[in-house]
Amino acid sequence: MNTLPYSHWLADLTAELPAQLRLQRLIGGLRAHFRCGAVALLRLEEDHLRPVVVDGLVSESLGRRFAVQQHPRLAALLARGVVTCFDHDSTLPDPYDGLLDSMVGEPLPVHDCMGVTLRVDGRPWGVLTLDTLQTGTFDAASRAALAQCAVLVEAAIRITRLEQENQALSRSANPHNGNLHDEPALRAALDESEILGHSTALTQLLHEVKLVATSDLPVLLLGETGVGKELFARLLHRHSPRCQRPLVHVNCAALPESLAESELFGHRRGAFSGAVADRPGRFEAAEGGTLFLDEVGELPLPVQAKLLRALQNGEIQRLGADAPRRVNVRVVAATNRHLRDLVAAGSFRADLYHRLSVYPVPIPPLRERGDDVLLLAGRFLEQNRARLGLRSLRLSSAAQAALCSYHWPGNVRELEHVVSRAALKALSRGARRSDIVTLEPDVLDLDALQSPAEPTAHAPTEAATVPRPAMAAGTLRDALESCQRQCVQEALVHHQGNWARAARQLGLDASNLHKLARRLGLKE
């Protein structure tokens, strides 16, 4: 083995490089020096190890989270604290089996592995691992060299942490939460609150969200179903001056219309049948913190008026109470519907819309995030590997291409379901849990989920609109009733028989919808 290139690596440590680039060059240099198949730097976060930088592993490995208790080799590295080798005949499973990107054809298990615990400020920070398909690559000289290299990697981590702390201090002379130095020493910039990805669209969005988080402006999160609006609401709260106070989540679509006002604003004893005691609402529960109103477009009109008052004046009034109460709450709302259309239809107040959308934040759909789909797939692959007790679960190159080319109308949530279903299908077709299980395009069933001409959520087509009823002989009144009947039926189907939500979609009062349904013969 050649002499360690200290001068080159030290030059990188002292150069003004982006943190990720500095670490990537160091890890790449280690792989070249040790002539191994892959090198990975993993950060210890609670009970799992998160890949920060990898060289030689498939791209989706960056999305994985390796639970320490489920990976005996990683647990052994952390427990021993010194350079440790696992030879080809080790009985402990390797977490990277099937994940080296140099593999062609049938995936092979890793043969030799070597790693060491990294410590920063006297505490375990993570591990550095080296893997190869060649038996006997790592000898005594390799172990001694890795011990020296670990010191360089620890130095790079310390430098990165100092740079990040200096940058944070320069942005704010008075950090709002007072716990700057308690933040993890190195966080991948795009892994906040489990929001995973490296795409330009996501990078710009995260930067914008962190900036607006420091204000008290209401924020309206916009995006299709499954893009992760709740995760962005958590990110807003965590980066806000209110981060030490509660974040209260309200699913407006799940609130019964008769109880929505009480749930949000509370009630006094005796305010209605069953109100046997005073009860605070969600606004009071979020005092000093953030109230997240998910699916805000589903709120009934009477409740919208009270919500507007809370936003305008910081006042709420419990149901049955005589006097208002002051509240100090930041409101973050989310919707997958076009609120402008609801305003035009009369089912959403225009003044409330303008109050909520002081700072609208559109969240990009998964199809606009490029290779982020592979990082997210890696996360779900590791989750399913652990849940099903598999040795290894990976994607073939064809399956990776299929995931990247798919339209993803259900976004991240749909991707999670696709990976989970594919893993089960692979087992049902004879894959053994002791195998390196490779998912192929046929088990993903993407063709069955979407036709080539499937419309996007942003461009409604004839298939996405209410079809016109066939013209038949009869009066204009007959044609009008036929059209009304079809619209009501489709609204009820869309909302699974919920009359209140169907009424809001149709822009009608619920009682008027019931009357119309009886007149049309849809209800007795």
Short mmCIF file of C-alpha atoms in Angstrom, two decimals:
data_model
loop_
_atom_site.label_atom_id
_atom_site.label_comp_id
_atom_site.label_asym_id
_atom_site.label_seq_id
_atom_site.Cartn_x
_atom_site.Cartn_y
_atom_site.Cartn_z
CA MET A 1 0.00 0.00 0.00
CA ASN A 2 1.30 3.45 -0.93
CA THR A 3 2.19 6.08 1.65
CA LEU A 4 -0.81 8.02 2.88
CA PRO A 5 -1.25 11.27 0.85
CA TYR A 6 -1.28 13.51 3.91
CA SER A 7 -0.20 16.68 2.09
CA HIS A 8 -3.07 16.42 -0.39
CA TRP A 9 -5.68 15.73 2.30
CA LEU A 10 -4.38 18.45 4.61
CA ALA A 11 -4.63 20.92 1.74
CA ASP A 12 -8.33 20.03 1.38
CA LEU A 13 -8.87 20.48 5.12
CA THR A 14 -7.48 24.01 5.07
CA ALA A 15 -9.03 25.07 1.76
CA GLU A 16 -12.27 27.06 1.62
CA LEU A 17 -14.47 24.28 0.27
CA PRO A 18 -18.17 23.55 0.77
CA ALA A 19 -18.55 21.08 3.64
CA GLN A 20 -20.06 18.34 1.51
CA LEU A 21 -17.36 18.69 -1.18
CA ARG A 22 -14.56 18.56 1.40
CA LEU A 23 -15.92 15.34 2.87
CA GLN A 24 -16.66 13.85 -0.55
CA ARG A 25 -13.07 14.42 -1.72
CA LEU A 26 -11.70 12.93 1.49
CA ILE A 27 -13.89 9.82 1.25
CA GLY A 28 -13.08 9.42 -2.45
CA GLY A 29 -9.39 9.70 -1.65
CA LEU A 30 -9.70 6.96 0.97
CA ARG A 31 -11.38 4.65 -1.51
CA ALA A 32 -8.59 5.19 -4.06
CA HIS A 33 -5.82 4.75 -1.47
CA PHE A 34 -7.21 1.51 0.00
CA ARG A 35 -8.27 0.22 -3.45
CA CYS A 36 -11.61 -0.92 -2.09
CA GLY A 37 -15.09 -1.11 -3.52
CA ALA A 38 -16.82 1.44 -1.31
CA VAL A 39 -16.25 3.88 1.56
CA ALA A 40 -19.04 5.36 3.67
CA LEU A 41 -19.21 8.01 6.38
CA LEU A 42 -22.22 7.47 8.64
CA ARG A 43 -23.49 9.78 11.36
CA LEU A 44 -24.93 8.38 14.61
CA GLU A 45 -28.36 9.89 15.25
CA GLU A 46 -30.15 8.44 18.26
CA ASP A 47 -30.53 4.72 17.47
CA HIS A 48 -29.57 4.69 13.79
CA LEU A 49 -26.69 5.56 11.47
CA ARG A 50 -27.31 7.94 8.57
CA PRO A 51 -25.03 7.97 5.51
CA VAL A 52 -23.56 11.45 5.12
CA VAL A 53 -21.10 10.79 2.27
CA VAL A 54 -20.57 7.58 0.28
CA ASP A 55 -18.28 6.58 -2.56
CA GLY A 56 -18.86 3.32 -4.40
CA LEU A 57 -22.35 2.59 -3.08
CA VAL A 58 -25.51 2.91 -5.16
CA SER A 59 -27.06 6.37 -5.05
CA GLU A 60 -30.16 5.26 -3.14
CA SER A 61 -27.97 4.19 -0.19
CA LEU A 62 -27.83 7.85 0.91
CA GLY A 63 -31.54 7.61 1.66
CA ARG A 64 -31.19 4.61 3.97
CA ARG A 65 -31.18 4.72 7.74
CA PHE A 66 -29.35 1.80 9.37
CA ALA A 67 -30.85 0.93 12.74
CA VAL A 68 -27.87 -0.07 14.91
CA GLN A 69 -29.65 -2.92 16.66
CA GLN A 70 -30.57 -4.47 13.29
CA HIS A 71 -27.02 -4.40 11.88
CA PRO A 72 -24.57 -6.39 14.05
CA ARG A 73 -21.44 -5.19 12.22
CA LEU A 74 -22.27 -1.53 12.73
CA ALA A 75 -23.16 -2.23 16.37
CA ALA A 76 -19.81 -4.00 16.83
CA LEU A 77 -17.91 -1.02 15.38
CA LEU A 78 -19.60 1.36 17.80
CA ALA A 79 -19.11 -0.97 20.77
CA ARG A 80 -15.41 -1.69 20.17
CA GLY A 81 -14.34 1.84 19.30
CA VAL A 82 -11.20 0.69 17.44
CA VAL A 83 -10.43 -0.40 13.88
CA THR A 84 -12.24 -3.68 13.30
CA CYS A 85 -12.09 -6.07 10.33
CA PHE A 86 -14.79 -8.51 9.26
CA ASP A 87 -13.36 -11.20 7.00
CA HIS A 88 -15.20 -12.96 4.18
CA ASP A 89 -16.18 -15.82 6.51
CA SER A 90 -17.73 -13.58 9.18
CA THR A 91 -21.17 -14.79 10.26
CA LEU A 92 -22.38 -11.22 10.84
CA PRO A 93 -24.44 -9.90 7.89
CA ASP A 94 -23.03 -6.89 6.05
CA PRO A 95 -25.37 -3.89 5.74
CA TYR A 96 -24.04 -3.16 2.23
CA ASP A 97 -24.65 -6.57 0.66
CA GLY A 98 -25.94 -5.90 -2.85
CA LEU A 99 -25.39 -2.14 -2.62
CA LEU A 100 -21.94 -1.71 -4.22
CA ASP A 101 -22.44 0.12 -7.49
CA SER A 102 -19.54 -1.71 -9.16
CA MET A 103 -21.63 -4.88 -9.30
CA VAL A 104 -22.74 -6.18 -12.67
CA GLY A 105 -25.21 -8.95 -13.26
CA GLU A 106 -26.10 -10.93 -10.16
CA PRO A 107 -25.51 -8.92 -6.97
CA LEU A 108 -22.72 -10.37 -4.82
CA PRO A 109 -22.28 -10.14 -1.06
CA VAL A 110 -19.51 -7.94 0.29
CA HIS A 111 -16.47 -10.10 1.10
CA ASP A 112 -14.27 -8.01 3.38
CA CYS A 113 -15.23 -5.07 5.56
CA MET A 114 -13.22 -2.75 7.80
CA GLY A 115 -14.42 0.14 9.92
CA VAL A 116 -13.76 2.39 12.86
CA THR A 117 -15.75 4.55 15.26
CA LEU A 118 -15.31 8.31 14.89
CA ARG A 119 -15.30 10.46 18.02
CA VAL A 120 -15.75 14.21 18.29
CA ASP A 121 -15.38 16.05 21.60
CA GLY A 122 -15.01 12.73 23.37
CA ARG A 123 -18.34 11.35 22.19
CA PRO A 124 -19.15 8.84 19.44
CA TRP A 125 -20.00 10.77 16.26
CA GLY A 126 -20.45 7.90 13.83
CA VAL A 127 -18.49 5.32 11.87
CA LEU A 128 -16.25 5.13 8.81
CA THR A 129 -16.58 1.89 6.83
CA LEU A 130 -14.61 0.34 3.93
CA ASP A 131 -15.93 -2.58 1.89
CA THR A 132 -14.62 -4.73 -0.93
CA LEU A 133 -15.55 -7.75 -3.04
CA GLN A 134 -11.94 -8.97 -3.00
CA THR A 135 -11.03 -11.36 -0.21
CA GLY A 136 -7.92 -10.43 1.76
CA THR A 137 -7.85 -6.76 0.78
CA PHE A 138 -7.52 -5.52 4.35
CA ASP A 139 -4.44 -6.58 6.32
CA ALA A 140 -2.61 -5.33 9.42
CA ALA A 141 -1.09 -2.43 7.49
CA SER A 142 -4.55 -1.42 6.30
CA ARG A 143 -5.87 -1.39 9.85
CA ALA A 144 -3.00 0.83 11.03
CA ALA A 145 -3.53 3.20 8.09
CA LEU A 146 -7.26 3.46 8.75
CA ALA A 147 -6.59 4.47 12.36
CA GLN A 148 -4.51 7.37 11.05
CA CYS A 149 -7.12 8.30 8.43
CA ALA A 150 -9.84 8.39 11.08
CA VAL A 151 -8.00 11.28 12.73
CA LEU A 152 -8.17 13.25 9.47
CA VAL A 153 -11.88 12.54 9.04
CA GLU A 154 -12.57 13.66 12.62
CA ALA A 155 -10.65 16.87 11.89
CA ALA A 156 -12.76 17.47 8.78
CA ILE A 157 -15.93 17.03 10.84
CA ARG A 158 -14.71 19.52 13.46
CA ILE A 159 -13.82 22.07 10.78
CA THR A 160 -17.23 21.63 9.17
CA ARG A 161 -18.97 22.14 12.48
CA LEU A 162 -17.03 25.32 13.24
CA GLU A 163 -17.82 26.70 9.79
CA GLN A 164 -21.52 26.01 10.20
CA GLU A 165 -21.62 27.58 13.65
CA ASN A 166 -19.83 30.68 12.36
CA GLN A 167 -22.28 30.95 9.47
CA ALA A 168 -25.23 30.63 11.85
CA LEU A 169 -23.79 33.32 14.14
CA SER A 170 -23.24 35.67 11.20
CA ARG A 171 -26.88 35.23 10.15
CA SER A 172 -28.16 36.11 13.60
CA ALA A 173 -26.31 37.85 16.41
CA ASN A 174 -29.03 36.67 18.78
CA PRO A 175 -30.01 33.06 18.00
CA HIS A 176 -33.71 32.70 18.70
CA ASN A 177 -33.59 29.37 20.47
CA GLY A 178 -30.36 29.77 22.40
CA ASN A 179 -29.22 26.23 21.68
CA LEU A 180 -26.99 26.76 18.66
CA HIS A 181 -24.12 24.68 20.01
CA ASP A 182 -26.46 21.84 20.90
CA GLU A 183 -27.26 21.29 17.22
CA PRO A 184 -25.68 18.18 15.67
CA ALA A 185 -22.16 18.88 14.44
CA LEU A 186 -22.95 18.03 10.85
CA ARG A 187 -26.38 17.73 9.26
CA ALA A 188 -26.92 17.09 5.60
CA ALA A 189 -28.58 20.29 4.47
CA LEU A 190 -31.38 18.39 2.78
CA ASP A 191 -32.27 15.97 5.54
CA GLU A 192 -34.26 18.29 7.79
CA SER A 193 -37.20 16.63 9.49
CA GLU A 194 -36.83 13.58 7.25
CA ILE A 195 -37.29 15.72 4.13
CA LEU A 196 -34.90 13.86 1.89
CA GLY A 197 -33.46 14.96 -1.42
CA HIS A 198 -30.70 16.79 -3.29
CA SER A 199 -32.67 18.28 -6.18
CA THR A 200 -32.46 21.97 -7.01
CA ALA A 201 -36.22 22.36 -6.50
CA LEU A 202 -36.04 20.94 -2.98
CA THR A 203 -32.86 22.82 -2.07
CA GLN A 204 -34.42 26.15 -3.00
CA LEU A 205 -37.64 25.28 -1.18
CA LEU A 206 -35.85 24.35 2.05
CA HIS A 207 -33.88 27.59 1.96
CA GLU A 208 -37.08 29.58 1.48
CA VAL A 209 -38.93 27.74 4.25
CA LYS A 210 -36.14 28.33 6.77
CA LEU A 211 -36.14 32.06 5.95
CA VAL A 212 -39.90 32.53 6.33
CA ALA A 213 -39.85 30.38 9.49
CA THR A 214 -38.12 33.19 11.40
CA SER A 215 -41.09 35.53 10.84
CA ASP A 216 -44.59 35.32 12.31
CA LEU A 217 -46.33 35.52 8.93
CA PRO A 218 -49.11 33.01 8.22
CA VAL A 219 -47.90 30.44 5.69
CA LEU A 220 -50.03 28.49 3.22
CA LEU A 221 -48.44 25.22 2.08
CA LEU A 222 -49.68 24.23 -1.37
CA GLY A 223 -49.14 20.92 -3.07
CA GLU A 224 -50.59 17.70 -4.32
CA THR A 225 -51.57 14.83 -2.07
CA GLY A 226 -48.55 12.99 -0.72
CA VAL A 227 -45.85 15.66 -1.20
CA GLY A 228 -45.20 15.93 2.56
CA LYS A 229 -46.93 19.16 3.60
CA GLU A 230 -46.96 18.06 7.25
CA LEU A 231 -43.18 17.58 7.21
CA PHE A 232 -42.72 21.12 5.93
CA ALA A 233 -45.03 22.44 8.65
CA ARG A 234 -42.80 20.74 11.24
CA LEU A 235 -39.74 22.26 9.60
CA LEU A 236 -41.30 25.73 9.76
CA HIS A 237 -42.04 25.29 13.45
CA ARG A 238 -38.62 23.91 14.34
CA HIS A 239 -36.82 26.83 12.69
CA SER A 240 -39.12 29.45 14.18
CA PRO A 241 -38.74 31.45 17.42
CA ARG A 242 -41.69 29.37 18.67
CA CYS A 243 -39.82 26.07 18.46
CA GLN A 244 -39.86 25.55 22.24
CA ARG A 245 -43.66 25.82 22.34
CA PRO A 246 -46.26 23.33 21.02
CA LEU A 247 -46.94 22.45 17.41
CA VAL A 248 -50.61 21.43 17.23
CA HIS A 249 -51.85 19.56 14.14
CA VAL A 250 -55.51 19.77 13.10
CA ASN A 251 -56.86 17.75 10.19
CA CYS A 252 -59.73 19.97 9.09
CA ALA A 253 -61.12 17.32 6.74
CA ALA A 254 -61.63 14.95 9.69
CA LEU A 255 -63.56 17.46 11.82
CA PRO A 256 -67.32 16.79 11.93
CA GLU A 257 -69.06 19.96 10.82
CA SER A 258 -71.09 20.13 14.03
CA LEU A 259 -67.96 19.95 16.21
CA ALA A 260 -65.44 21.91 14.14
CA GLU A 261 -65.98 25.17 16.02
CA SER A 262 -65.65 23.50 19.42
CA GLU A 263 -62.50 21.63 18.37
CA LEU A 264 -60.75 24.77 17.21
CA PHE A 265 -61.96 27.35 19.74
CA GLY A 266 -63.20 25.28 22.69
CA HIS A 267 -66.52 25.43 24.51
CA ARG A 268 -68.09 26.24 27.86
CA ARG A 269 -69.95 23.75 29.96
CA GLY A 270 -73.54 23.47 28.75
CA ALA A 271 -72.82 25.10 25.39
CA PHE A 272 -74.43 22.11 23.69
CA SER A 273 -75.73 18.65 24.51
CA GLY A 274 -72.83 16.59 25.87
CA ALA A 275 -70.69 19.58 26.91
CA VAL A 276 -70.38 18.53 30.56
CA ALA A 277 -67.26 20.61 31.29
CA ASP A 278 -65.27 23.54 29.98
CA ARG A 279 -62.87 22.49 27.26
CA PRO A 280 -60.09 24.49 25.59
CA GLY A 281 -59.74 24.22 21.83
CA ARG A 282 -56.74 23.66 19.60
CA PHE A 283 -55.92 27.37 19.48
CA GLU A 284 -55.40 27.47 23.23
CA ALA A 285 -53.43 24.21 23.12
CA ALA A 286 -51.04 25.87 20.66
CA GLU A 287 -50.55 29.01 22.81
CA GLY A 288 -47.16 30.54 22.08
CA GLY A 289 -46.52 27.97 19.36
CA THR A 290 -47.80 26.97 15.94
CA LEU A 291 -51.21 25.73 14.83
CA PHE A 292 -51.07 23.61 11.66
CA LEU A 293 -54.40 23.52 9.82
CA ASP A 294 -54.17 20.67 7.34
CA GLU A 295 -56.77 20.51 4.54
CA VAL A 296 -57.93 24.00 5.50
CA GLY A 297 -60.18 24.14 2.45
CA GLU A 298 -62.55 21.69 4.16
CA LEU A 299 -63.53 24.07 6.99
CA PRO A 300 -67.24 24.99 7.09
CA LEU A 301 -68.07 28.61 6.26
CA PRO A 302 -69.26 29.57 9.79
CA VAL A 303 -65.96 28.36 11.26
CA GLN A 304 -64.03 30.24 8.58
CA ALA A 305 -65.46 33.53 9.90
CA LYS A 306 -64.18 32.80 13.41
CA LEU A 307 -60.80 31.73 12.08
CA LEU A 308 -60.55 35.04 10.24
CA ARG A 309 -61.16 36.89 13.51
CA ALA A 310 -58.42 34.91 15.22
CA LEU A 311 -55.96 35.78 12.45
CA GLN A 312 -56.94 39.46 12.35
CA ASN A 313 -57.23 40.26 16.05
CA GLY A 314 -55.56 37.37 17.87
CA GLU A 315 -58.88 36.62 19.58
CA ILE A 316 -61.00 33.51 19.89
CA GLN A 317 -64.28 32.87 21.66
CA ARG A 318 -65.21 29.54 23.16
CA LEU A 319 -68.57 28.19 22.11
CA GLY A 320 -71.08 29.38 24.69
CA ALA A 321 -68.75 31.98 26.21
CA ASP A 322 -69.62 35.67 26.56
CA ALA A 323 -66.14 37.16 26.23
CA PRO A 324 -63.28 36.57 23.80
CA ARG A 325 -59.82 35.33 24.77
CA ARG A 326 -56.48 36.57 23.50
CA VAL A 327 -54.22 33.97 21.87
CA ASN A 328 -50.66 34.14 20.60
CA VAL A 329 -50.50 31.53 17.86
CA ARG A 330 -48.86 31.35 14.46
CA VAL A 331 -51.07 29.66 11.86
CA VAL A 332 -49.63 27.44 9.14
CA ALA A 333 -52.25 26.06 6.76
CA ALA A 334 -52.07 23.46 4.01
CA THR A 335 -54.29 22.37 1.16
CA ASN A 336 -54.15 20.24 -1.97
CA ARG A 337 -57.12 22.12 -3.44
CA HIS A 338 -57.22 25.32 -5.47
CA LEU A 339 -58.56 27.77 -2.89
CA ARG A 340 -59.10 30.44 -5.57
CA ASP A 341 -61.62 28.13 -7.22
CA LEU A 342 -63.35 27.55 -3.88
CA VAL A 343 -63.51 31.30 -3.36
CA ALA A 344 -65.09 31.71 -6.80
CA ALA A 345 -67.59 28.97 -5.97
CA GLY A 346 -68.51 30.67 -2.69
CA SER A 347 -67.39 27.81 -0.44
CA PHE A 348 -64.31 29.60 0.91
CA ARG A 349 -64.12 33.15 2.17
CA ALA A 350 -62.03 35.47 0.03
CA ASP A 351 -60.87 37.52 3.04
CA LEU A 352 -59.73 34.36 4.85
CA TYR A 353 -57.92 33.16 1.75
CA HIS A 354 -55.93 36.40 1.59
CA ARG A 355 -55.14 36.19 5.32
CA LEU A 356 -53.89 32.60 5.11
CA SER A 357 -51.89 33.10 1.92
CA VAL A 358 -49.73 35.99 3.12
CA TYR A 359 -46.80 33.73 2.23
CA PRO A 360 -47.81 30.84 -0.08
CA VAL A 361 -45.27 28.02 -0.37
CA PRO A 362 -45.82 25.65 -3.33
CA ILE A 363 -44.23 22.25 -2.66
CA PRO A 364 -42.95 20.59 -5.85
CA PRO A 365 -44.38 17.19 -6.78
CA LEU A 366 -42.05 14.21 -6.81
CA ARG A 367 -41.93 14.09 -10.62
CA GLU A 368 -40.17 17.50 -10.58
CA ARG A 369 -37.48 16.41 -8.12
CA GLY A 370 -35.29 14.29 -10.39
CA ASP A 371 -33.21 11.62 -8.68
CA ASP A 372 -34.69 12.40 -5.26
CA VAL A 373 -36.99 9.48 -6.01
CA LEU A 374 -34.04 7.09 -5.61
CA LEU A 375 -33.00 8.53 -2.25
CA LEU A 376 -36.55 8.21 -0.98
CA ALA A 377 -36.77 4.70 -2.40
CA GLY A 378 -33.61 3.84 -0.45
CA ARG A 379 -35.31 4.95 2.75
CA PHE A 380 -38.33 2.76 2.08
CA LEU A 381 -36.21 -0.19 0.96
CA GLU A 382 -34.33 -0.24 4.26
CA GLN A 383 -37.58 0.10 6.23
CA ASN A 384 -39.09 -2.87 4.41
CA ARG A 385 -35.89 -4.89 4.68
CA ALA A 386 -36.03 -4.50 8.46
CA ARG A 387 -39.78 -5.05 8.70
CA LEU A 388 -39.70 -8.25 6.62
CA GLY A 389 -36.49 -9.60 8.15
CA LEU A 390 -34.60 -9.65 4.84
CA ARG A 391 -30.84 -9.91 4.50
CA SER A 392 -30.77 -7.26 1.76
CA LEU A 393 -33.32 -5.45 -0.40
CA ARG A 394 -32.22 -3.48 -3.47
CA LEU A 395 -33.38 -2.16 -6.83
CA SER A 396 -32.13 -3.39 -10.18
CA SER A 397 -30.86 -0.73 -12.59
CA ALA A 398 -34.00 -1.24 -14.69
CA ALA A 399 -36.20 -0.73 -11.63
CA GLN A 400 -34.33 2.47 -10.79
CA ALA A 401 -34.95 3.75 -14.31
CA ALA A 402 -38.63 2.84 -14.04
CA LEU A 403 -39.01 4.75 -10.79
CA CYS A 404 -37.32 7.83 -12.25
CA SER A 405 -39.53 7.86 -15.36
CA TYR A 406 -42.85 7.29 -13.57
CA HIS A 407 -45.26 10.22 -13.15
CA TRP A 408 -46.01 9.75 -9.38
CA PRO A 409 -49.52 11.22 -9.10
CA GLY A 410 -49.53 10.14 -5.44
CA ASN A 411 -46.01 11.52 -4.83
CA VAL A 412 -43.92 10.34 -1.86
CA ARG A 413 -46.80 8.47 -0.25
CA GLU A 414 -47.37 6.51 -3.45
CA LEU A 415 -43.65 5.70 -3.72
CA GLU A 416 -43.69 4.29 -0.19
CA HIS A 417 -46.64 2.04 -1.04
CA VAL A 418 -45.06 0.91 -4.33
CA VAL A 419 -41.82 -0.18 -2.61
CA SER A 420 -43.67 -1.94 0.24
CA ARG A 421 -45.94 -3.81 -2.18
CA ALA A 422 -43.02 -4.80 -4.41
CA ALA A 423 -41.07 -6.24 -1.48
CA LEU A 424 -44.02 -8.41 -0.48
CA LYS A 425 -44.61 -9.48 -4.07
CA ALA A 426 -40.95 -10.53 -4.41
CA LEU A 427 -41.32 -12.76 -1.35
CA SER A 428 -44.56 -14.21 -2.65
CA ARG A 429 -42.74 -15.20 -5.86
CA GLY A 430 -40.18 -17.30 -4.04
CA ALA A 431 -37.46 -14.94 -2.85
CA ARG A 432 -35.90 -16.12 0.41
CA ARG A 433 -35.22 -13.87 3.35
CA SER A 434 -31.60 -15.00 3.37
CA ASP A 435 -31.12 -13.82 -0.25
CA ILE A 436 -30.02 -10.47 -1.62
CA VAL A 437 -33.51 -9.63 -2.91
CA THR A 438 -33.47 -7.49 -6.04
CA LEU A 439 -36.66 -5.74 -7.10
CA GLU A 440 -37.29 -5.70 -10.85
CA PRO A 441 -39.75 -3.45 -12.76
CA ASP A 442 -42.37 -6.18 -13.01
CA VAL A 443 -42.91 -6.32 -9.22
CA LEU A 444 -43.22 -2.52 -9.06
CA ASP A 445 -46.41 -2.73 -11.20
CA LEU A 446 -46.02 0.87 -12.37
CA ASP A 447 -47.65 0.16 -15.73
CA ALA A 448 -50.77 -1.00 -13.94
CA LEU A 449 -50.89 2.20 -11.90
CA GLN A 450 -50.58 4.66 -14.76
CA SER A 451 -51.28 4.67 -18.44
CA PRO A 452 -48.80 6.50 -20.72
CA ALA A 453 -51.27 9.30 -21.32
CA GLU A 454 -52.24 9.81 -17.68
CA PRO A 455 -52.97 13.53 -17.07
CA THR A 456 -51.00 15.61 -14.59
CA ALA A 457 -52.58 17.14 -11.51
CA HIS A 458 -51.81 20.62 -12.86
CA ALA A 459 -53.44 20.17 -16.24
CA PRO A 460 -57.05 18.98 -15.87
CA THR A 461 -58.26 17.06 -18.88
CA GLU A 462 -61.57 15.74 -20.01
CA ALA A 463 -61.00 12.63 -17.88
CA ALA A 464 -60.57 14.83 -14.80
CA THR A 465 -63.71 16.91 -15.36
CA VAL A 466 -67.36 16.06 -14.95
CA PRO A 467 -68.52 14.49 -18.23
CA ARG A 468 -71.53 15.92 -19.92
CA PRO A 469 -74.66 13.75 -19.77
CA ALA A 470 -75.82 12.41 -23.09
CA MET A 471 -78.41 14.60 -24.72
CA ALA A 472 -81.73 12.89 -24.80
CA ALA A 473 -85.21 13.82 -25.82
CA GLY A 474 -87.02 15.82 -23.14
CA THR A 475 -87.47 19.26 -21.70
CA LEU A 476 -84.73 21.60 -20.57
CA ARG A 477 -85.83 20.92 -16.97
CA ASP A 478 -85.23 17.20 -17.49
CA ALA A 479 -81.74 17.85 -18.83
CA LEU A 480 -80.96 20.20 -15.94
CA GLU A 481 -82.09 17.67 -13.32
CA SER A 482 -80.07 14.95 -15.01
CA CYS A 483 -76.95 17.11 -14.85
CA GLN A 484 -77.61 18.03 -11.19
CA ARG A 485 -78.17 14.39 -10.29
CA GLN A 486 -74.86 13.39 -11.87
CA CYS A 487 -72.92 16.19 -10.13
CA VAL A 488 -74.36 15.30 -6.72
CA GLN A 489 -73.66 11.60 -7.18
CA GLU A 490 -70.06 12.23 -8.21
CA ALA A 491 -69.48 14.59 -5.28
CA LEU A 492 -70.82 11.98 -2.86
CA VAL A 493 -68.62 9.28 -4.39
CA HIS A 494 -65.56 11.55 -4.24
CA HIS A 495 -66.16 12.26 -0.54
CA GLN A 496 -67.19 8.68 0.32
CA GLY A 497 -70.78 9.58 1.17
CA ASN A 498 -69.95 12.61 3.35
CA TRP A 499 -72.82 15.02 2.65
CA ALA A 500 -71.18 18.00 4.35
CA ARG A 501 -68.02 17.79 2.25
CA ALA A 502 -70.03 17.16 -0.91
CA ALA A 503 -72.07 20.29 -0.16
CA ARG A 504 -68.92 22.37 0.23
CA GLN A 505 -67.55 21.07 -3.07
CA LEU A 506 -70.81 21.95 -4.83
CA GLY A 507 -70.97 25.39 -3.17
CA LEU A 508 -74.24 24.60 -1.37
CA ASP A 509 -75.45 24.74 2.18
CA ALA A 510 -75.72 21.20 3.57
CA SER A 511 -79.46 21.52 4.25
CA ASN A 512 -80.07 22.73 0.69
CA LEU A 513 -78.11 19.78 -0.69
CA HIS A 514 -80.31 17.36 1.25
CA LYS A 515 -83.42 19.08 -0.14
CA LEU A 516 -82.01 18.93 -3.68
CA ALA A 517 -81.14 15.24 -3.28
CA ARG A 518 -84.67 14.43 -2.16
CA ARG A 519 -86.13 16.34 -5.12
CA LEU A 520 -83.83 14.46 -7.51
CA GLY A 521 -84.79 11.11 -6.00
CA LEU A 522 -81.34 10.46 -4.50
CA LYS A 523 -82.57 10.47 -0.93
CA GLU A 524 -85.80 9.56 0.78
#
